[in-house]
Amino acid sequence: MNIVVETKVGKKRIIVIPKTIAEAVKISEGQRVRIMAAENKIVIEPVRDAVWLALYGRKIGKILPEEVEEESLREQEKLSG
């Protein structure tokens, strides 16, 4: 996905992320972003929290609630034993 949009740097070096770009990378008002300088480019990427990753992130495995509970009980036994 390559979307190119030009925008202007405002007072205090404020940059408004155009709606089409924000929607394409799924960022919204109030969300944290990471800003990096890479060679002669500025890279802005969303910071994903655990909730976002659970809802929208790439799924790499499947675990049932029962399996989580069993593992929790085993770990609690280790700590109390």
PDB file of C-alpha atoms in Angstrom:
ATOM      1  CA  MET A   1       0.000   0.000   0.000  1.00  0.00           C
ATOM      2  CA  ASN A   2       1.581   3.235  -1.130  1.00  0.00           C
ATOM      3  CA  ILE A   3      -0.383   6.427  -0.606  1.00  0.00           C
ATOM      4  CA  VAL A   4       1.354   9.753  -1.154  1.00  0.00           C
ATOM      5  CA  VAL A   5      -0.145  13.010   0.130  1.00  0.00           C
ATOM      6  CA  GLU A   6       1.519  16.386   0.567  1.00  0.00           C
ATOM      7  CA  THR A   7       0.865  18.478   3.658  1.00  0.00           C
ATOM      8  CA  LYS A   8       2.332  21.637   5.142  1.00  0.00           C
ATOM      9  CA  VAL A   9       4.384  22.163   8.296  1.00  0.00           C
ATOM     10  CA  GLY A  10       2.600  24.692  10.492  1.00  0.00           C
ATOM     11  CA  LYS A  11       3.631  26.852  13.440  1.00  0.00           C
ATOM     12  CA  LYS A  12       5.770  25.069  16.010  1.00  0.00           C
ATOM     13  CA  ARG A  13       6.525  22.482  13.294  1.00  0.00           C
ATOM     14  CA  ILE A  14       3.055  20.902  13.622  1.00  0.00           C
ATOM     15  CA  ILE A  15       2.181  18.418  10.880  1.00  0.00           C
ATOM     16  CA  VAL A  16      -1.419  17.314  10.332  1.00  0.00           C
ATOM     17  CA  ILE A  17      -1.708  13.718   9.159  1.00  0.00           C
ATOM     18  CA  PRO A  18      -4.235  13.657   6.299  1.00  0.00           C
ATOM     19  CA  LYS A  19      -7.354  11.576   6.873  1.00  0.00           C
ATOM     20  CA  THR A  20      -6.582   9.157   4.021  1.00  0.00           C
ATOM     21  CA  ILE A  21      -3.185   8.344   5.529  1.00  0.00           C
ATOM     22  CA  ALA A  22      -4.533   8.020   9.095  1.00  0.00           C
ATOM     23  CA  GLU A  23      -7.290   5.682   7.946  1.00  0.00           C
ATOM     24  CA  ALA A  24      -4.881   3.598   5.869  1.00  0.00           C
ATOM     25  CA  VAL A  25      -2.626   2.903   8.878  1.00  0.00           C
ATOM     26  CA  LYS A  26      -5.504   2.826  11.392  1.00  0.00           C
ATOM     27  CA  ILE A  27      -4.511   5.671  13.698  1.00  0.00           C
ATOM     28  CA  SER A  28      -6.942   7.950  15.485  1.00  0.00           C
ATOM     29  CA  GLU A  29      -6.945  11.105  17.577  1.00  0.00           C
ATOM     30  CA  GLY A  30      -5.101  10.680  20.857  1.00  0.00           C
ATOM     31  CA  GLN A  31      -3.168   7.612  19.750  1.00  0.00           C
ATOM     32  CA  ARG A  32       0.568   7.558  20.364  1.00  0.00           C
ATOM     33  CA  VAL A  33       2.977   7.540  17.422  1.00  0.00           C
ATOM     34  CA  ARG A  34       6.717   6.987  17.165  1.00  0.00           C
ATOM     35  CA  ILE A  35       8.697   9.529  15.099  1.00  0.00           C
ATOM     36  CA  MET A  36      12.123   8.650  13.750  1.00  0.00           C
ATOM     37  CA  ALA A  37      14.696  10.353  11.555  1.00  0.00           C
ATOM     38  CA  ALA A  38      16.101   7.865   9.040  1.00  0.00           C
ATOM     39  CA  GLU A  39      18.720   9.338   6.731  1.00  0.00           C
ATOM     40  CA  ASN A  40      16.910  12.326   5.147  1.00  0.00           C
ATOM     41  CA  LYS A  41      13.400  11.075   5.913  1.00  0.00           C
ATOM     42  CA  ILE A  42      10.949  11.390   8.785  1.00  0.00           C
ATOM     43  CA  VAL A  43       9.175   8.142   9.634  1.00  0.00           C
ATOM     44  CA  ILE A  44       5.986   8.226  11.706  1.00  0.00           C
ATOM     45  CA  GLU A  45       4.494   4.931  12.835  1.00  0.00           C
ATOM     46  CA  PRO A  46       1.656   4.107  15.221  1.00  0.00           C
ATOM     47  CA  VAL A  47       2.508   2.656  18.613  1.00  0.00           C
ATOM     48  CA  ARG A  48       0.292  -0.372  19.095  1.00  0.00           C
ATOM     49  CA  ASP A  49      -0.810  -1.336  22.585  1.00  0.00           C
ATOM     50  CA  ALA A  50      -1.781  -4.841  23.701  1.00  0.00           C
ATOM     51  CA  VAL A  51      -5.510  -4.227  23.222  1.00  0.00           C
ATOM     52  CA  TRP A  52      -5.040  -3.028  19.635  1.00  0.00           C
ATOM     53  CA  LEU A  53      -2.816  -5.975  18.852  1.00  0.00           C
ATOM     54  CA  ALA A  54      -5.335  -8.406  20.337  1.00  0.00           C
ATOM     55  CA  LEU A  55      -8.160  -6.950  18.246  1.00  0.00           C
ATOM     56  CA  TYR A  56      -6.409  -6.121  14.962  1.00  0.00           C
ATOM     57  CA  GLY A  57      -2.910  -7.582  15.011  1.00  0.00           C
ATOM     58  CA  ARG A  58      -1.707 -10.559  13.033  1.00  0.00           C
ATOM     59  CA  LYS A  59      -2.778 -13.779  14.681  1.00  0.00           C
ATOM     60  CA  ILE A  60       0.082 -16.215  15.186  1.00  0.00           C
ATOM     61  CA  GLY A  61      -1.607 -18.863  17.296  1.00  0.00           C
ATOM     62  CA  LYS A  62      -4.831 -19.917  18.935  1.00  0.00           C
ATOM     63  CA  ILE A  63      -5.371 -20.565  22.623  1.00  0.00           C
ATOM     64  CA  LEU A  64      -8.616 -21.425  24.334  1.00  0.00           C
ATOM     65  CA  PRO A  65      -9.743 -19.772  27.583  1.00  0.00           C
ATOM     66  CA  GLU A  66      -9.579 -23.163  29.287  1.00  0.00           C
ATOM     67  CA  GLU A  67      -5.906 -23.474  28.349  1.00  0.00           C
ATOM     68  CA  VAL A  68      -5.180 -20.041  29.798  1.00  0.00           C
ATOM     69  CA  GLU A  69      -6.921 -21.010  33.050  1.00  0.00           C
ATOM     70  CA  GLU A  70      -5.005 -24.303  33.291  1.00  0.00           C
ATOM     71  CA  GLU A  71      -1.681 -22.527  32.764  1.00  0.00           C
ATOM     72  CA  SER A  72      -2.625 -19.894  35.339  1.00  0.00           C
ATOM     73  CA  LEU A  73      -3.412 -22.578  37.913  1.00  0.00           C
ATOM     74  CA  ARG A  74      -0.078 -24.352  37.237  1.00  0.00           C
ATOM     75  CA  GLU A  75       1.853 -21.107  37.676  1.00  0.00           C
ATOM     76  CA  GLN A  76      -0.026 -20.286  40.898  1.00  0.00           C
ATOM     77  CA  GLU A  77       0.820 -23.737  42.278  1.00  0.00           C
ATOM     78  CA  LYS A  78       4.504 -23.131  41.532  1.00  0.00           C
ATOM     79  CA  LEU A  79       4.419 -19.820  43.399  1.00  0.00           C
ATOM     80  CA  SER A  80       2.562 -21.143  46.430  1.00  0.00           C
ATOM     81  CA  GLY A  81       4.421 -24.461  46.674  1.00  0.00           C
TER      82      GLY A  81
END
